């Protein structure tokens, strides 16, 4: 759907009018009084912009994979029901007319709740349901939200239906129609805040999304949308917003602040560009940061052109935090100007869930709980991912085995059928588990919390060795004889668990006493040293295939097959078809950590 300028302008005007109507009409006496002996007191106005990001389908403080209340080591809580309580508190303190609420994207993917209403009971069906995230965000009263990259995971029709169901605009100044290069979504929204003195304050919210969408969701957007860089589009729109009378310009950016990319040269533009936008584009007062899943209460970046600070803040994912940007404005020379901006975050674990939100979506919650608890098979023994980052465990072998079997079946009868099939998988969750006895959808789905799909690529033995060396950077270098604490062996260079791959079908040691790049020893296939020139089929998820994690060779490798079904669904269907999971049929210890040839464990 191409962006309709008339519809957008009408929506923007309506949004502004709605905010203006909510404004105060009274003028405090203090604002009218002047000191007759001196210059008049300056007219001032303060307001607050609240922000969330990376909600990822979390409404309730609930983990659908464990079927119990969410908890982690820091005792964080999650969900919009918690955020709603914080928002209500801020509005009560500041006055609703003096607040705005925005989001920085990744809203409709991430939990089984959001999956259910995209795939099982899809919102796109005729007379389909209203997405729970739309219902919750409408009830809370969001004013605008930027598009995240995961908004595109389920395809354009689901995203457009979600957009239609939202009472607030989804913004994406750098999401363009591929044919016309016109905005495919509203680039910005304009909001009026009524003040007790002087004219209304006009606040512009510019939405920017991640250019990586062009690669990560290529199957959904190729030929339909294009995603230029954030700096380029910010430089285009910020002056325009100022010329339209914006007193304050806020950017909601689904892009981290670091100026880096986890995809190397695969991305045409920088993935985490929020800091660069602040530095390079004059006229921005604050940026709500998303995408990186980190907590940044307040981060100041000096703009090169103006020398002024731009305040950035990123609230922690899933509704664990709410950002507050507090603005102080002063009326001078016939206009409002920003005198001060400060940011902080509030922790959602300090409040109870808003019963208004939990009541609103209690039926949807019950449906999804019933769905994920359906029994699909049995397991002969319990399996856990707790040691998956440091040991070759059966539960990761299960994922790899299903992937390898699926690719073998897909390539049967082709010219590639005779080649050996290998597979990669990560420990996505250290709490994933398959119980002995009955296995449910949530047990199987918990092995693969992402909506990744599968591909088959052609690699050589030498390329696989490079791949494994790159993966092994994940381990902290540990000299022979040094004490070993499994909790401190991993995540070197802040590499997340999902960027450490175990390769199934090969046997190898990882010598963590050696420097990164020289750790893989004893690499064999079926008991023989791997021939650098030998060809292998590599079952790999689309995240890796598109450059995710910047692993070598795979993005450039020949694609032999691809599938549009989520790997999670493939696992569920495999368990249903087999009926019984028996680790004896697929699990073995094929890789291990060593130091100077001596096993660490």
XYZ file of C-alpha atoms in Angstrom:
601
model
C 0.000 0.000 0.000
C 1.531 3.307 -1.038
C 1.553 6.170 1.435
C -1.426 8.491 0.860
C -0.381 12.050 1.602
C -3.916 13.364 2.020
C -4.799 10.599 4.465
C -1.552 11.199 6.371
C -2.066 14.957 6.630
C -5.610 14.422 7.787
C -4.488 11.930 10.389
C -1.741 14.271 11.584
C -4.133 17.173 11.861
C -6.604 15.042 13.754
C -3.904 13.825 16.097
C -2.779 17.366 16.791
C -6.331 18.516 17.350
C -7.000 15.667 19.736
C -3.967 16.542 21.810
C -4.829 20.227 21.719
C -8.385 19.562 22.919
C -6.943 17.670 25.860
C -4.885 20.708 26.863
C -5.512 22.927 29.848
C -7.558 26.083 29.358
C -6.799 27.765 32.660
C -3.854 30.079 33.213
C -2.220 29.907 36.646
C -2.058 33.248 38.406
C 1.706 32.913 38.752
C 2.056 32.878 34.987
C 0.117 36.172 34.668
C 1.935 38.112 37.344
C 4.948 40.270 36.617
C 7.389 41.971 38.955
C 6.673 45.672 38.466
C 10.138 46.558 39.806
C 12.065 44.409 37.356
C 11.860 42.591 34.036
C 8.917 40.257 33.543
C 9.395 36.692 34.705
C 10.059 34.358 31.769
C 7.164 32.244 30.595
C 8.008 28.584 30.950
C 6.369 25.261 30.220
C 7.341 21.714 31.140
C 6.139 18.468 29.617
C 7.159 14.808 29.530
C 7.485 12.330 26.687
C 7.262 8.709 27.798
C 8.758 5.965 25.655
C 8.876 2.189 25.288
C 10.625 -0.013 22.764
C 11.090 -3.648 21.754
C 7.877 -4.742 23.447
C 7.963 -7.934 21.334
C 4.391 -9.001 21.964
C 4.517 -8.739 25.757
C 1.235 -7.645 27.304
C 1.248 -9.683 30.508
C 4.032 -10.403 32.974
C 3.964 -13.965 31.691
C 6.367 -16.390 30.013
C 4.404 -18.577 27.608
C 7.395 -20.888 27.157
C 7.537 -21.781 30.855
C 3.803 -21.247 31.469
C 4.360 -19.114 34.533
C 4.991 -15.540 35.589
C 8.081 -14.006 34.008
C 11.176 -13.724 36.155
C 14.905 -13.347 35.647
C 17.988 -12.996 37.829
C 17.376 -9.273 38.268
C 13.683 -9.892 39.012
C 12.568 -7.732 36.127
C 8.950 -7.758 35.056
C 7.619 -7.425 31.508
C 4.538 -6.351 29.613
C 2.277 -3.478 28.687
C -0.002 -4.106 31.670
C 2.888 -3.033 33.915
C 3.811 -0.138 31.622
C 0.204 1.061 31.751
C 0.416 1.464 35.524
C 3.607 3.525 35.210
C 2.043 5.650 32.477
C -1.010 6.309 34.644
C 1.239 7.420 37.495
C 3.206 9.815 35.294
C 0.036 11.274 33.799
C -1.425 11.768 37.267
C 1.734 13.567 38.381
C 2.345 15.696 35.296
C -1.196 16.129 34.025
C -2.209 14.097 30.995
C -2.267 17.211 28.797
C 1.438 17.646 29.534
C 2.540 14.202 28.363
C 2.997 12.169 25.203
C 3.587 8.416 24.889
C 5.596 6.927 22.009
C 7.291 3.655 21.073
C 10.410 2.772 19.052
C 9.299 -0.462 17.390
C 9.408 -4.273 17.414
C 5.880 -4.646 18.686
C 4.108 -7.591 17.043
C 6.647 -10.426 17.235
C 8.326 -12.244 20.093
C 5.841 -14.099 22.283
C 3.409 -16.910 21.629
C 0.651 -14.340 22.197
C 1.788 -12.307 19.193
C 2.510 -15.451 17.158
C -0.979 -16.827 17.786
C -2.657 -13.745 16.330
C -0.365 -13.676 13.321
C -0.468 -17.379 12.434
C -2.983 -19.455 14.414
C -5.942 -17.033 14.609
C -4.591 -14.353 12.267
C -5.795 -10.769 12.410
C -5.862 -10.822 8.595
C -8.654 -13.388 8.453
C -12.110 -12.255 7.382
C -13.749 -11.003 10.571
C -10.455 -11.742 12.301
C -9.557 -10.554 15.807
C -7.942 -7.272 16.788
C -4.285 -7.786 17.611
C -3.695 -7.837 21.396
C -0.866 -5.327 21.062
C -3.143 -2.915 19.200
C -5.850 -3.372 21.832
C -3.447 -2.740 24.704
C -1.625 0.204 23.133
C -4.914 1.830 22.125
C -6.273 1.425 25.650
C -3.128 2.897 27.191
C -3.248 5.811 24.770
C -0.097 5.774 22.663
C 0.424 8.843 20.495
C 2.833 7.366 17.923
C 5.148 4.401 17.312
C 8.077 3.821 14.993
C 8.276 0.680 12.905
C 10.704 -2.000 14.047
C 12.341 -4.569 11.794
C 10.337 -7.387 13.397
C 7.107 -5.672 12.315
C 7.828 -7.148 8.873
C 8.379 -10.765 9.997
C 4.848 -11.911 9.248
C 4.588 -10.123 5.918
C 3.132 -6.833 4.741
C -0.574 -7.865 5.018
C -0.266 -8.578 8.764
C 1.605 -5.317 9.313
C -0.967 -3.314 7.347
C -3.817 -4.892 9.293
C -2.062 -4.089 12.568
C -1.550 -0.523 11.355
C -5.251 -0.289 10.544
C -6.164 -1.506 14.029
C -3.979 1.052 15.835
C -5.454 4.378 16.948
C -2.019 5.975 16.563
C 0.295 6.268 13.535
C 3.083 3.800 12.751
C 5.973 5.977 11.597
C 8.779 5.146 9.195
C 10.423 8.011 7.337
C 12.957 5.637 5.791
C 10.451 2.958 4.740
C 9.787 3.852 1.124
C 7.704 2.365 -1.648
C 10.208 0.613 -3.904
C 8.629 1.917 -7.122
C 7.725 5.505 -6.276
C 10.288 6.096 -3.491
C 7.519 7.860 -1.606
C 6.919 7.099 2.078
C 5.130 3.803 2.561
C 4.136 4.889 6.082
C 3.689 8.311 7.696
C 7.183 9.742 8.242
C 6.189 11.834 11.262
C 3.340 12.984 13.469
C 2.747 16.454 14.906
C 1.251 16.998 18.349
C 0.011 20.192 20.032
C 0.368 20.710 23.761
C -1.709 23.574 25.192
C 0.283 25.750 27.569
C -0.862 28.128 30.328
C 0.976 30.987 28.612
C 1.977 31.859 25.075
C 0.966 29.753 22.125
C 0.676 25.968 22.019
C 3.842 23.877 21.886
C 4.166 21.871 18.681
C 6.014 18.587 19.180
C 7.088 16.611 16.116
C 7.841 12.903 16.339
C 9.942 11.565 13.459
C 9.952 7.780 13.069
C 12.955 5.918 11.685
C 13.278 2.170 11.229
C 16.144 -0.198 10.585
C 17.611 -0.531 7.064
C 18.421 -4.168 7.815
C 14.795 -5.015 7.017
C 15.802 -5.129 3.350
C 17.995 -8.147 4.140
C 16.372 -9.777 7.160
C 12.899 -9.802 5.631
C 13.936 -9.837 2.006
C 11.228 -12.354 1.111
C 8.545 -9.991 2.421
C 9.803 -6.619 1.191
C 11.912 -7.160 -1.941
C 10.469 -5.159 -4.823
C 7.890 -3.602 -2.498
C 9.830 -1.413 -0.080
C 13.291 0.034 0.263
C 14.996 1.330 3.400
C 17.558 4.149 3.078
C 19.840 5.183 5.937
C 18.566 6.903 9.055
C 20.903 9.897 8.806
C 19.848 10.578 5.225
C 16.137 10.658 6.006
C 16.547 12.549 9.283
C 18.506 15.241 7.421
C 15.593 15.490 4.980
C 12.759 15.673 7.486
C 14.081 17.552 10.527
C 14.425 20.893 8.672
C 10.980 20.316 7.189
C 9.484 19.768 10.628
C 11.133 22.919 11.931
C 9.785 24.891 8.957
C 6.318 23.544 9.795
C 6.607 25.210 13.191
C 7.807 22.352 15.380
C 9.122 23.749 18.651
C 10.448 20.362 19.717
C 11.678 17.516 17.489
C 11.878 14.021 18.893
C 13.129 11.049 16.890
C 11.821 7.571 17.619
C 14.472 5.350 16.063
C 14.496 1.574 15.851
C 18.268 1.628 15.694
C 20.860 1.283 18.448
C 23.178 4.084 19.480
C 26.597 2.490 18.921
C 27.205 3.270 15.240
C 28.026 -0.385 14.582
C 26.497 -3.289 12.704
C 26.435 -6.983 13.527
C 26.189 -7.746 9.820
C 29.502 -6.417 8.528
C 29.242 -5.241 4.941
C 25.988 -7.113 4.349
C 23.949 -4.056 5.313
C 23.842 -1.145 2.873
C 23.459 1.258 5.811
C 24.531 1.310 9.458
C 22.334 -0.841 11.682
C 22.806 1.077 14.960
C 22.796 4.676 13.782
C 20.869 6.634 16.447
C 24.038 8.183 17.857
C 25.184 9.221 14.395
C 21.800 10.827 13.711
C 22.177 12.858 16.903
C 25.713 13.873 15.998
C 25.180 14.692 12.327
C 21.653 16.077 11.972
C 21.011 19.471 13.605
C 17.647 20.358 15.046
C 16.886 17.213 17.083
C 16.179 17.572 20.795
C 15.893 13.932 21.882
C 15.970 10.398 20.477
C 14.092 7.397 21.801
C 16.406 4.512 20.921
C 15.370 0.930 20.170
C 16.584 -2.330 18.601
C 19.715 -3.003 20.669
C 17.906 -4.425 23.744
C 20.112 -2.458 26.110
C 19.221 -0.046 28.888
C 20.376 3.542 28.463
C 18.714 5.872 30.990
C 20.383 8.957 29.525
C 23.117 9.424 26.947
C 24.131 12.815 25.561
C 25.584 13.307 22.102
C 26.892 16.687 20.989
C 25.668 17.745 17.565
C 28.600 18.715 15.351
C 26.804 21.592 13.660
C 25.175 23.272 16.652
C 27.300 22.130 19.579
C 24.103 21.358 21.465
C 23.475 18.136 23.348
C 20.942 15.677 22.000
C 19.542 13.452 24.748
C 19.164 9.750 23.950
C 17.450 7.110 26.056
C 16.692 3.430 25.504
C 14.330 1.647 27.903
C 14.971 -2.036 28.445
C 13.106 -4.466 26.192
C 9.736 -6.208 26.659
C 8.254 -3.442 28.795
C 10.816 -3.803 31.569
C 11.432 -0.040 31.615
C 9.660 3.192 30.670
C 11.753 6.128 29.507
C 10.844 9.651 30.622
C 12.133 12.635 28.659
C 11.480 15.744 30.768
C 11.470 18.950 28.725
C 11.648 22.504 30.035
C 10.752 25.217 27.538
C 10.983 28.986 27.718
C 9.047 31.603 25.702
C 11.432 34.109 24.191
C 11.510 36.238 21.078
C 8.016 35.160 20.140
C 8.636 31.433 20.186
C 9.117 28.447 22.455
C 12.650 27.104 22.770
C 14.026 24.128 24.666
C 15.931 25.223 27.750
C 16.601 21.801 29.237
C 16.098 18.107 28.509
C 16.747 15.250 30.918
C 15.979 11.547 30.663
C 15.570 8.637 33.042
C 13.909 5.217 33.130
C 11.316 3.740 35.456
C 11.359 0.042 36.376
C 8.105 -1.804 35.709
C 8.822 -4.309 38.491
C 7.986 -1.571 40.999
C 4.270 -1.594 40.135
C 1.349 -3.971 39.707
C -0.272 -4.773 36.376
C -3.065 -2.416 35.362
C -6.293 -4.416 35.833
C -7.859 -2.487 32.958
C -5.353 -4.080 30.552
C -5.416 -7.566 32.072
C -9.229 -7.615 31.966
C -9.247 -6.345 28.396
C -7.107 -9.222 27.129
C -7.872 -12.025 29.559
C -9.693 -14.079 26.897
C -6.791 -13.811 24.446
C -4.355 -14.792 27.185
C -6.382 -17.892 28.113
C -6.628 -18.980 24.465
C -2.874 -18.783 24.008
C -2.124 -20.585 27.279
C -4.421 -23.415 26.165
C -2.772 -23.489 22.738
C 0.815 -23.729 23.988
C -0.088 -26.459 26.464
C -1.359 -28.855 23.793
C 0.499 -32.202 24.011
C 2.228 -33.099 20.731
C 4.360 -36.099 21.735
C 6.526 -37.683 24.399
C 10.222 -37.800 25.269
C 12.129 -40.768 26.609
C 14.219 -38.516 28.834
C 14.519 -34.947 30.056
C 16.781 -32.538 28.188
C 17.994 -29.092 29.228
C 19.849 -26.246 27.548
C 21.399 -24.990 30.806
C 24.899 -26.176 29.801
C 24.375 -25.589 26.074
C 26.803 -22.666 25.821
C 29.767 -24.755 27.057
C 28.833 -28.363 26.214
C 27.403 -30.345 23.327
C 23.968 -31.104 24.788
C 21.163 -33.253 23.434
C 18.581 -30.482 23.268
C 20.675 -28.465 20.777
C 21.367 -31.674 18.853
C 17.585 -32.055 18.553
C 17.240 -28.713 16.804
C 20.124 -29.535 14.486
C 18.858 -33.035 13.783
C 15.424 -31.736 12.778
C 17.011 -29.123 10.520
C 19.372 -31.625 8.876
C 16.568 -34.151 8.302
C 14.345 -31.463 6.807
C 17.027 -30.303 4.376
C 17.910 -33.883 3.371
C 14.277 -34.551 2.542
C 13.985 -31.290 0.608
C 17.067 -32.060 -1.517
C 16.130 -35.670 -2.266
C 16.183 -36.259 -5.994
C 18.240 -33.149 -6.721
C 21.842 -32.910 -7.868
C 22.793 -32.117 -4.264
C 21.169 -35.188 -2.727
C 24.427 -37.109 -2.327
C 26.229 -34.376 -0.374
C 26.478 -34.636 3.426
C 24.172 -32.264 5.316
C 25.439 -30.339 8.322
C 23.476 -27.943 10.513
C 24.027 -24.968 12.812
C 22.131 -24.011 15.937
C 22.603 -21.756 18.946
C 21.577 -21.918 22.559
C 18.843 -19.296 22.242
C 17.639 -19.774 25.809
C 19.535 -21.242 28.744
C 16.211 -22.192 30.336
C 14.776 -24.210 27.434
C 13.872 -27.763 28.414
C 12.143 -30.883 27.142
C 10.656 -32.943 29.989
C 10.576 -36.690 30.222
C 7.096 -37.847 29.307
C 4.555 -35.581 27.642
C 5.867 -32.779 25.413
C 3.763 -29.705 24.654
C 3.871 -27.034 21.962
C 5.446 -24.624 24.427
C 8.216 -27.118 25.241
C 9.120 -27.485 21.569
C 8.594 -23.805 20.741
C 10.814 -22.798 23.657
C 13.820 -24.239 21.824
C 13.427 -21.609 19.106
C 11.967 -18.299 20.338
C 12.723 -16.478 17.070
C 10.694 -16.474 13.850
C 13.690 -17.663 11.802
C 13.187 -19.757 8.688
C 15.578 -22.309 7.167
C 17.865 -22.341 4.159
C 20.435 -24.707 2.686
C 23.742 -23.247 1.498
C 26.747 -24.887 -0.193
C 30.025 -24.601 1.744
C 33.476 -26.152 1.534
C 35.441 -27.774 4.326
C 37.769 -24.769 4.471
C 34.833 -22.373 4.756
C 33.334 -24.429 7.550
C 36.618 -24.270 9.441
C 36.542 -20.460 9.117
C 32.939 -20.464 10.287
C 33.795 -22.484 13.390
C 36.810 -20.306 14.203
C 34.609 -17.227 14.006
C 31.986 -18.841 16.229
C 34.615 -19.850 18.810
C 35.438 -16.168 19.509
C 32.545 -16.503 21.953
C 34.754 -18.161 24.576
C 36.966 -16.238 26.986
C 40.612 -17.174 26.532
C 41.600 -19.328 29.503
C 45.129 -20.596 30.070
C 45.875 -24.224 31.024
C 45.816 -24.568 34.790
C 43.634 -21.496 35.381
C 40.492 -22.047 37.408
C 37.426 -22.693 35.270
C 34.102 -21.055 36.072
C 31.545 -22.057 33.409
C 29.627 -18.840 34.064
C 32.683 -16.803 33.028
C 33.820 -18.816 29.986
C 31.343 -17.360 27.489
C 30.175 -14.108 25.901
C 33.686 -12.776 25.192
C 33.569 -9.382 23.468
C 29.907 -9.213 24.586
C 28.953 -11.826 21.974
C 25.392 -12.970 22.788
C 24.502 -16.640 23.111
C 22.576 -16.553 19.834
C 25.782 -15.683 18.007
C 27.608 -18.824 19.096
C 26.876 -21.714 16.736
C 27.494 -25.404 17.236
C 27.778 -27.284 13.938
C 26.100 -30.686 13.856
C 27.616 -33.466 11.730
C 31.258 -32.573 12.356
C 33.515 -33.450 15.293
C 35.979 -30.881 16.639
C 37.691 -29.462 19.704
C 37.751 -25.787 20.709
C 41.042 -24.933 22.442
C 40.137 -21.938 24.593
C 43.756 -21.472 25.650
C 44.492 -20.273 22.124
C 43.696 -16.840 20.707
C 40.507 -16.375 18.713
C 41.040 -17.527 15.157
C 43.297 -20.448 16.131
C 41.055 -22.582 18.303
C 39.528 -25.332 16.154
C 41.480 -28.614 16.269
C 40.771 -32.183 15.235
C 38.078 -31.222 12.716
C 36.677 -34.450 11.284
C 33.705 -35.773 9.338
C 32.728 -39.405 9.902
C 36.083 -40.073 11.560
C 38.270 -38.543 8.819
C 39.949 -35.161 8.659
C 37.804 -32.664 6.780
C 39.050 -32.053 3.253
C 39.249 -28.257 2.744
C 37.918 -28.711 -0.793
C 35.060 -31.059 0.100
C 31.523 -29.756 -0.392
C 28.825 -29.831 2.275
C 25.218 -28.749 2.451
C 24.746 -26.420 5.396
C 21.308 -26.117 7.031
C 21.261 -22.554 8.324
C 18.666 -20.084 9.558
C 17.786 -17.042 7.472
C 19.333 -14.708 10.071
C 22.762 -16.259 9.477
C 22.159 -16.558 5.736
C 21.442 -12.840 5.518
C 24.588 -11.913 7.446
C 23.309 -11.990 11.003
C 26.260 -12.078 13.378
C 28.607 -11.336 10.447
C 29.661 -14.989 10.145
C 31.917 -15.640 7.136
C 31.016 -17.222 3.790
C 27.359 -18.111 4.326
C 25.751 -14.938 2.912
C 27.763 -15.318 -0.306
C 27.337 -19.095 -0.556
C 25.108 -20.703 -3.165
C 21.552 -21.167 -1.939
C 20.305 -24.679 -2.640
C 16.913 -24.449 -0.920
C 14.859 -22.196 1.336
C 11.649 -22.523 3.274
C 9.112 -19.925 4.452
C 7.974 -21.891 7.509
C 9.439 -20.967 10.882
C 12.025 -23.414 12.236
C 9.983 -23.464 15.432
C 7.016 -24.855 13.497
C 9.262 -27.366 11.770
C 10.342 -28.697 15.176
C 6.735 -28.880 16.392
C 5.623 -30.735 13.260
C 8.590 -33.125 13.528
C 7.670 -34.027 17.105
C 4.033 -34.546 16.094
C 5.078 -36.801 13.204
C 7.571 -38.871 15.246
C 5.413 -39.095 18.332
C 8.441 -39.874 20.503
C 11.688 -37.965 21.036
C 14.526 -40.387 21.740
C 17.916 -38.690 22.197
C 19.648 -42.022 21.587
C 18.721 -41.632 17.936
C 20.346 -38.248 17.356
C 22.424 -36.988 20.299
C 26.183 -37.394 20.670
C 29.079 -35.359 22.012
C 30.844 -34.136 18.862
C 32.461 -30.930 20.106
C 34.139 -30.072 23.379
C 36.198 -27.338 24.998
C 39.863 -28.148 25.583
C 43.089 -26.521 26.750
C 46.292 -27.858 25.221
C 44.433 -31.007 24.261
C 42.988 -31.596 27.723
C 39.174 -31.453 27.974
C 37.872 -28.593 30.130
C 34.967 -30.731 31.356
